[in-house]
Coordinates of C-alpha atoms in Angstrom, one line a residue:
M1 CA 24.4 -7.1 19.7
A2 CA 22.1 -5.0 17.3
Q3 CA 23.2 -1.5 17.2
I4 CA 21.3 1.2 19.0
G5 CA 20.6 4.2 16.9
D6 CA 21.1 7.9 18.5
L7 CA 17.8 9.4 20.1
G8 CA 15.5 12.7 20.1
I9 CA 13.3 12.9 23.1
D10 CA 10.5 15.4 23.5
L11 CA 9.9 15.5 27.5
G12 CA 6.6 17.1 27.3
T13 CA 4.2 18.0 30.3
S14 CA 1.8 15.7 29.0
N15 CA 3.4 13.3 26.8
V16 CA 6.8 11.5 26.1
L17 CA 7.8 10.9 22.8
I18 CA 10.8 9.0 21.5
Y19 CA 12.4 8.9 17.9
M20 CA 15.1 6.4 17.2
K21 CA 17.4 7.0 14.3
G22 CA 16.7 5.0 11.7
T23 CA 13.2 3.6 12.8
G24 CA 11.5 6.7 14.0
I25 CA 9.1 7.1 16.6
V26 CA 9.4 4.2 19.2
L27 CA 7.7 5.5 22.1
R28 CA 4.5 7.7 22.8
E29 CA 3.6 7.9 26.6
P30 CA 1.4 9.5 28.9
A31 CA 3.8 12.0 31.1
V32 CA 2.3 10.6 34.1
V33 CA 3.4 8.6 37.6
A34 CA 1.6 7.0 40.0
A35 CA 3.6 6.6 43.0
S36 CA 3.5 6.1 47.0
R37 CA 2.1 9.2 48.6
D38 CA 4.6 8.3 52.0
T39 CA 7.4 6.3 50.4
R40 CA 7.5 8.7 46.8
K41 CA 8.6 5.3 45.2
P42 CA 6.8 4.4 41.5
I43 CA 3.7 2.1 40.8
A44 CA 3.3 2.5 37.4
I45 CA 4.2 5.0 34.9
G46 CA 3.3 5.8 31.5
A47 CA 0.0 4.9 30.5
D48 CA -0.6 2.4 32.9
A49 CA -0.4 5.2 35.9
Y50 CA -2.9 6.9 33.4
R51 CA -5.1 5.3 33.6
M52 CA -4.9 5.1 37.9
I53 CA -5.8 9.2 37.7
G54 CA -8.8 9.3 39.5
R55 CA -9.5 6.3 40.3
T56 CA -6.6 5.5 43.8
P57 CA -6.6 5.0 47.1
G58 CA -5.3 8.1 49.6
N59 CA -2.2 6.4 50.2
M60 CA -1.2 6.8 46.6
I61 CA -0.6 9.8 44.5
V62 CA -1.0 10.0 40.3
M63 CA 0.5 13.4 39.0
R64 CA 2.3 14.8 35.9
P65 CA 5.7 15.7 37.4
L66 CA 6.1 18.9 34.7
R67 CA 3.2 21.3 34.7
N68 CA 2.8 24.2 33.1
G69 CA 6.3 23.8 31.2
T70 CA 7.9 23.5 34.7
V71 CA 9.0 20.0 36.8
M72 CA 6.5 20.0 39.5
D73 CA 8.5 17.3 41.0
F74 CA 11.8 16.2 39.9
D75 CA 12.5 12.9 41.7
L76 CA 9.8 11.5 39.8
A77 CA 10.5 12.9 36.6
R78 CA 14.1 11.8 36.8
M79 CA 12.8 8.0 37.1
M80 CA 9.8 8.9 34.9
L81 CA 12.9 10.2 32.0
Q82 CA 14.8 7.0 33.6
Y83 CA 11.5 4.6 33.1
F84 CA 10.6 5.5 29.0
I85 CA 14.4 5.7 27.7
N86 CA 15.2 1.7 29.2
Q87 CA 12.0 0.7 27.8
V88 CA 13.7 1.5 24.6
V89 CA 17.3 0.9 25.2
G90 CA 17.3 -1.1 27.6
K91 CA 20.6 -1.8 29.8
R92 CA 23.2 -1.2 26.3
F93 CA 26.1 0.4 28.1
F94 CA 28.9 -1.1 25.4
N95 CA 26.5 0.6 22.7
R96 CA 25.6 4.0 24.7
P97 CA 23.8 6.4 22.0
R98 CA 23.9 9.9 21.6
A99 CA 20.6 12.1 22.5
I100 CA 18.8 15.5 21.6
L101 CA 16.4 16.1 24.2
S102 CA 14.5 19.0 24.2
L103 CA 12.7 20.2 27.0
P104 CA 9.7 22.8 28.2
T105 CA 10.9 26.0 28.3
G106 CA 10.5 26.8 31.9
V107 CA 12.8 23.8 33.0
N108 CA 16.0 25.8 34.8
D109 CA 19.7 25.3 34.8
V110 CA 19.4 22.9 38.3
E111 CA 16.9 20.6 36.5
K112 CA 18.6 20.6 33.2
R113 CA 21.4 19.4 34.9
A114 CA 20.2 16.5 36.9
L115 CA 18.1 15.4 33.6
I116 CA 20.9 15.4 31.6
S117 CA 22.8 13.5 34.5
A118 CA 20.0 10.7 34.5
M119 CA 20.3 10.5 31.0
F120 CA 24.0 9.3 31.2
D121 CA 22.8 7.3 33.9
S122 CA 20.4 5.8 31.3
G123 CA 23.3 4.8 29.0
M124 CA 22.9 7.6 26.7
R125 CA 27.0 8.5 25.5
K126 CA 25.7 12.7 24.9
T127 CA 23.0 14.5 25.6
Y128 CA 22.3 17.9 23.2
L129 CA 19.5 20.0 24.0
M130 CA 17.7 21.6 21.4
D131 CA 15.3 24.5 21.7
R132 CA 11.4 23.5 21.9
S133 CA 10.2 26.0 19.0
V134 CA 13.4 25.4 16.3
A135 CA 13.1 21.5 17.0
A136 CA 9.2 22.4 16.4
A137 CA 9.8 24.1 13.1
L138 CA 12.8 21.4 11.6
G139 CA 10.1 18.3 12.4
V140 CA 7.4 20.3 10.1
G141 CA 10.0 21.1 7.7
L142 CA 10.6 25.1 8.1
P143 CA 13.0 27.6 5.9
F144 CA 13.5 28.5 9.4
E145 CA 17.7 28.6 8.3
K146 CA 17.1 31.4 5.8
A147 CA 17.4 35.6 6.2
Y148 CA 13.8 35.5 6.5
G149 CA 11.1 35.4 9.5
T150 CA 9.2 32.2 10.5
M151 CA 6.8 32.7 13.4
I152 CA 5.6 29.0 14.8
I153 CA 3.3 28.6 17.8
D154 CA 3.9 25.6 19.9
M155 CA 1.1 24.6 21.9
G156 CA 1.4 21.9 24.5
A157 CA -0.3 20.7 27.7
G158 CA 1.1 23.2 30.5
A159 CA 2.7 25.8 28.5
S160 CA 2.9 27.8 24.9
D161 CA 6.3 29.2 23.4
I162 CA 5.4 31.6 20.9
A163 CA 8.5 32.4 18.6
V164 CA 9.6 34.2 16.0
L165 CA 12.6 32.4 13.7
S166 CA 15.4 33.7 11.6
R167 CA 18.3 32.2 10.0
G168 CA 18.2 29.9 12.6
Q169 CA 18.0 31.1 15.9
V170 CA 14.7 32.4 17.9
A171 CA 14.7 36.6 16.9
V172 CA 11.3 37.0 19.2
S173 CA 10.0 35.1 22.1
D174 CA 7.6 34.2 24.5
C175 CA 6.5 31.8 27.0
I176 CA 3.3 31.3 28.4
T177 CA 0.8 29.1 30.4
I178 CA -1.8 29.0 28.1
G179 CA -2.2 24.9 26.3
G180 CA -4.0 22.5 26.6
D181 CA -4.1 22.5 30.9
Y182 CA -5.5 26.1 30.8
F183 CA -8.2 25.0 28.4
N184 CA -9.0 22.7 30.4
D185 CA -9.6 24.1 33.9
A186 CA -11.7 26.4 31.9
I187 CA -13.8 24.0 30.9
I188 CA -14.1 22.7 34.7
R189 CA -14.8 26.4 35.9
F190 CA -17.4 26.7 33.5
L191 CA -19.6 23.4 34.3
R192 CA -18.9 24.0 37.9
K193 CA -21.0 27.8 37.5
K194 CA -23.5 26.6 35.2
H195 CA -24.7 23.7 36.3
N196 CA -22.9 23.2 39.9
L197 CA -21.2 20.4 38.2
L198 CA -17.4 18.7 39.1
V199 CA -15.5 16.8 37.0
G200 CA -11.9 16.3 36.4
E201 CA -9.2 16.6 34.1
R202 CA -10.3 13.8 32.3
T203 CA -13.7 14.8 31.2
A204 CA -12.6 18.3 30.0
E205 CA -10.3 17.0 28.2
E206 CA -12.9 14.5 26.3
L207 CA -15.4 17.2 26.0
K208 CA -12.5 19.5 24.8
I209 CA -11.9 16.8 22.3
T210 CA -14.7 15.2 20.9
I211 CA -17.1 19.1 20.7
G212 CA -14.8 22.0 22.1
S213 CA -14.3 24.9 19.1
A214 CA -12.8 28.4 19.0
L215 CA -15.2 29.7 16.9
P216 CA -19.2 29.8 17.8
V217 CA -20.9 26.3 16.2
T218 CA -23.4 25.7 13.6
D219 CA -23.7 22.7 14.1
D220 CA -24.3 22.4 18.4
V221 CA -24.3 19.0 19.2
S222 CA -23.9 17.8 22.5
M223 CA -22.1 14.7 25.3
E224 CA -23.0 13.8 28.0
V225 CA -20.8 13.7 31.0
T226 CA -21.0 12.5 34.7
G227 CA -19.5 14.2 37.8
R228 CA -20.7 15.3 41.1
N229 CA -23.7 17.8 42.2
L230 CA -22.0 20.2 44.4
I231 CA -25.2 20.8 45.9
S232 CA -26.2 17.1 46.8
G233 CA -22.9 16.2 46.2
L234 CA -24.5 12.9 44.1
P235 CA -23.5 11.6 41.3
K236 CA -24.9 13.0 37.8
T237 CA -25.3 12.9 34.4
Q238 CA -25.0 16.0 32.4
T239 CA -25.9 16.8 29.2
V240 CA -23.7 19.4 28.2
F241 CA -23.4 21.0 24.6
A242 CA -20.6 22.3 21.7
S243 CA -21.8 25.8 22.3
E244 CA -21.2 25.9 26.1
I245 CA -17.8 24.5 25.3
Y246 CA -17.1 27.2 22.7
E247 CA -18.8 29.9 25.9
A248 CA -16.1 28.1 28.1
L249 CA -13.2 28.8 26.1
K250 CA -13.4 31.6 24.5
T251 CA -11.6 34.0 27.0
P252 CA -8.5 31.7 26.9
V253 CA -8.4 31.6 22.9
A254 CA -8.3 35.5 23.4
D255 CA -5.9 35.7 26.1
L256 CA -3.5 33.4 23.6
I257 CA -4.2 35.4 20.7
E258 CA -3.5 38.8 22.8
A259 CA 0.0 36.4 23.6
I260 CA 0.5 36.1 20.0
Q261 CA 0.0 40.0 19.6
G262 CA 2.6 40.7 22.1
V263 CA 5.1 39.3 20.4
L264 CA 4.6 40.5 17.2
E265 CA 4.5 43.9 18.7
H266 CA 7.8 43.2 19.6
T267 CA 9.2 42.0 16.6
P268 CA 11.6 44.1 13.6
P269 CA 9.4 45.5 10.9
Q270 CA 10.8 43.4 7.9
L271 CA 10.6 39.8 9.8
I272 CA 6.6 41.0 10.7
N273 CA 6.2 41.2 7.1
D274 CA 7.8 37.7 6.3
V275 CA 4.9 36.5 9.0
F276 CA 2.3 38.1 7.4
D277 CA 3.2 37.3 3.8
D278 CA 3.5 33.7 5.1
G279 CA 1.6 33.1 8.2
I280 CA 1.5 31.4 11.5
I281 CA 2.3 27.3 12.0
L282 CA 0.5 25.6 15.1
T283 CA 2.6 22.7 16.4
G284 CA 1.6 21.0 19.6
G285 CA -1.3 18.5 21.2
A286 CA -3.2 21.5 22.5
A287 CA -3.0 23.6 18.4
A288 CA -6.0 19.9 17.8
L289 CA -8.3 22.5 18.9
T290 CA -11.4 22.5 16.2
H291 CA -11.0 25.8 13.8
L292 CA -8.3 27.1 16.6
S293 CA -6.1 28.7 13.2
E294 CA -9.2 30.5 12.2
A295 CA -9.9 32.5 15.5
I296 CA -6.0 33.4 15.3
Y297 CA -6.8 34.4 11.8
Q298 CA -9.8 36.5 12.3
V299 CA -8.2 38.5 14.6
L300 CA -4.6 38.9 13.5
H301 CA -5.4 39.1 9.7
I302 CA -2.3 36.6 9.3
P303 CA -3.2 33.2 7.8
C304 CA -2.3 30.6 10.1
G305 CA -2.7 26.7 9.9
V306 CA -2.1 23.4 12.1
A307 CA 1.0 21.0 11.5
D308 CA -0.6 17.4 9.9
D309 CA 0.5 15.5 13.0
P310 CA 0.9 18.4 15.4
Q311 CA 2.0 16.5 18.5
T312 CA 5.1 14.7 17.0
S313 CA 6.3 18.3 15.3
V314 CA 8.8 18.6 18.6
V315 CA 10.0 15.1 18.4
M316 CA 10.4 14.4 15.2
G317 CA 12.5 18.0 14.7
C318 CA 14.3 16.4 17.4
G319 CA 14.4 12.8 15.4
R320 CA 15.4 14.7 12.2
A321 CA 18.4 16.7 14.6
A322 CA 19.7 13.0 15.5
E323 CA 19.5 11.0 11.8
E324 CA 21.7 14.8 10.5
L325 CA 23.5 15.6 13.4
N326 CA 26.5 16.6 12.0
A327 CA 24.5 18.5 9.5
L328 CA 22.6 20.3 12.0
K329 CA 24.8 20.3 15.2
H330 CA 24.8 24.6 14.8
L331 CA 21.0 24.7 15.8
L332 CA 21.9 22.4 19.4
G333 CA 23.0 23.8 22.3
D334 CA 25.9 21.8 24.0
A335 CA 25.0 20.2 27.7
R336 CA 28.2 20.0 28.7
S337 CA 28.7 23.0 30.5
L338 CA 25.1 21.8 32.8
A339 CA 26.5 18.2 33.2
R340 CA 29.4 19.3 35.2

């Protein structure tokens, strides 16, 4: 039987990523479940379920079990996690790997305990928990274990973790419900108000990715979208310009910058000096919004950059911990007390 390496798992709000020791990232799937509305039994999980969003009959639901950084449906979250682990590991109970798991910050201890139990049932020998900010910093290679202040912002779909790290620990932090979903909701509201057009989350996501910007645009490109006219109730195709999406995102981006400023105001002066010298690093899928780092710099006057592959930063940090478990165990939380 082939040896199964230890796993690093990023259980995110919008995507689940799994890293296997010695192999790299082996799974990247949407954190979406399609289930029967009556029995709550899963019908499809991952990419198959994502393709069903907005296309299901009334007796089915398609949802993300985690939203806004918390578990919205625990049973579906547990089944989804087990399904993805089994996709990677299979039923190999004679060769139980260990796992480093990073969860959304808003998950409470009861939910953590249940998810860790699901990990054991899926074939894990032992599960360690890793703080998302620490995992992201480790994934992008920040030297945060020194006596030096490092600021990192991990922006997921449902929430963003803002943290200043020093000596391998979180010195100051805040978790806010501003992320990719927050941006999408702002676009949906804007189109409803300006064009009487109702669009879904997937359309708003496409607009954000394709023509969205955190700063005023110089090239006002456009994109055609189809939704429902709220006056006639009929389908309607509307040309939407990049300048309009900027207007929709202007307030959410300002809310994010205000939250970053709030963390800086509670950061010790010496660490603040370090952050001003070295800047801020953005990770997470929502950090890919065009010109977001420049918008932060314009207000805070602190250098700001985006990780090369922001969506994989957390799982790469968990994966590095899996590769060097003995050397990096001091960065991990022991889940034994939760699993009892």
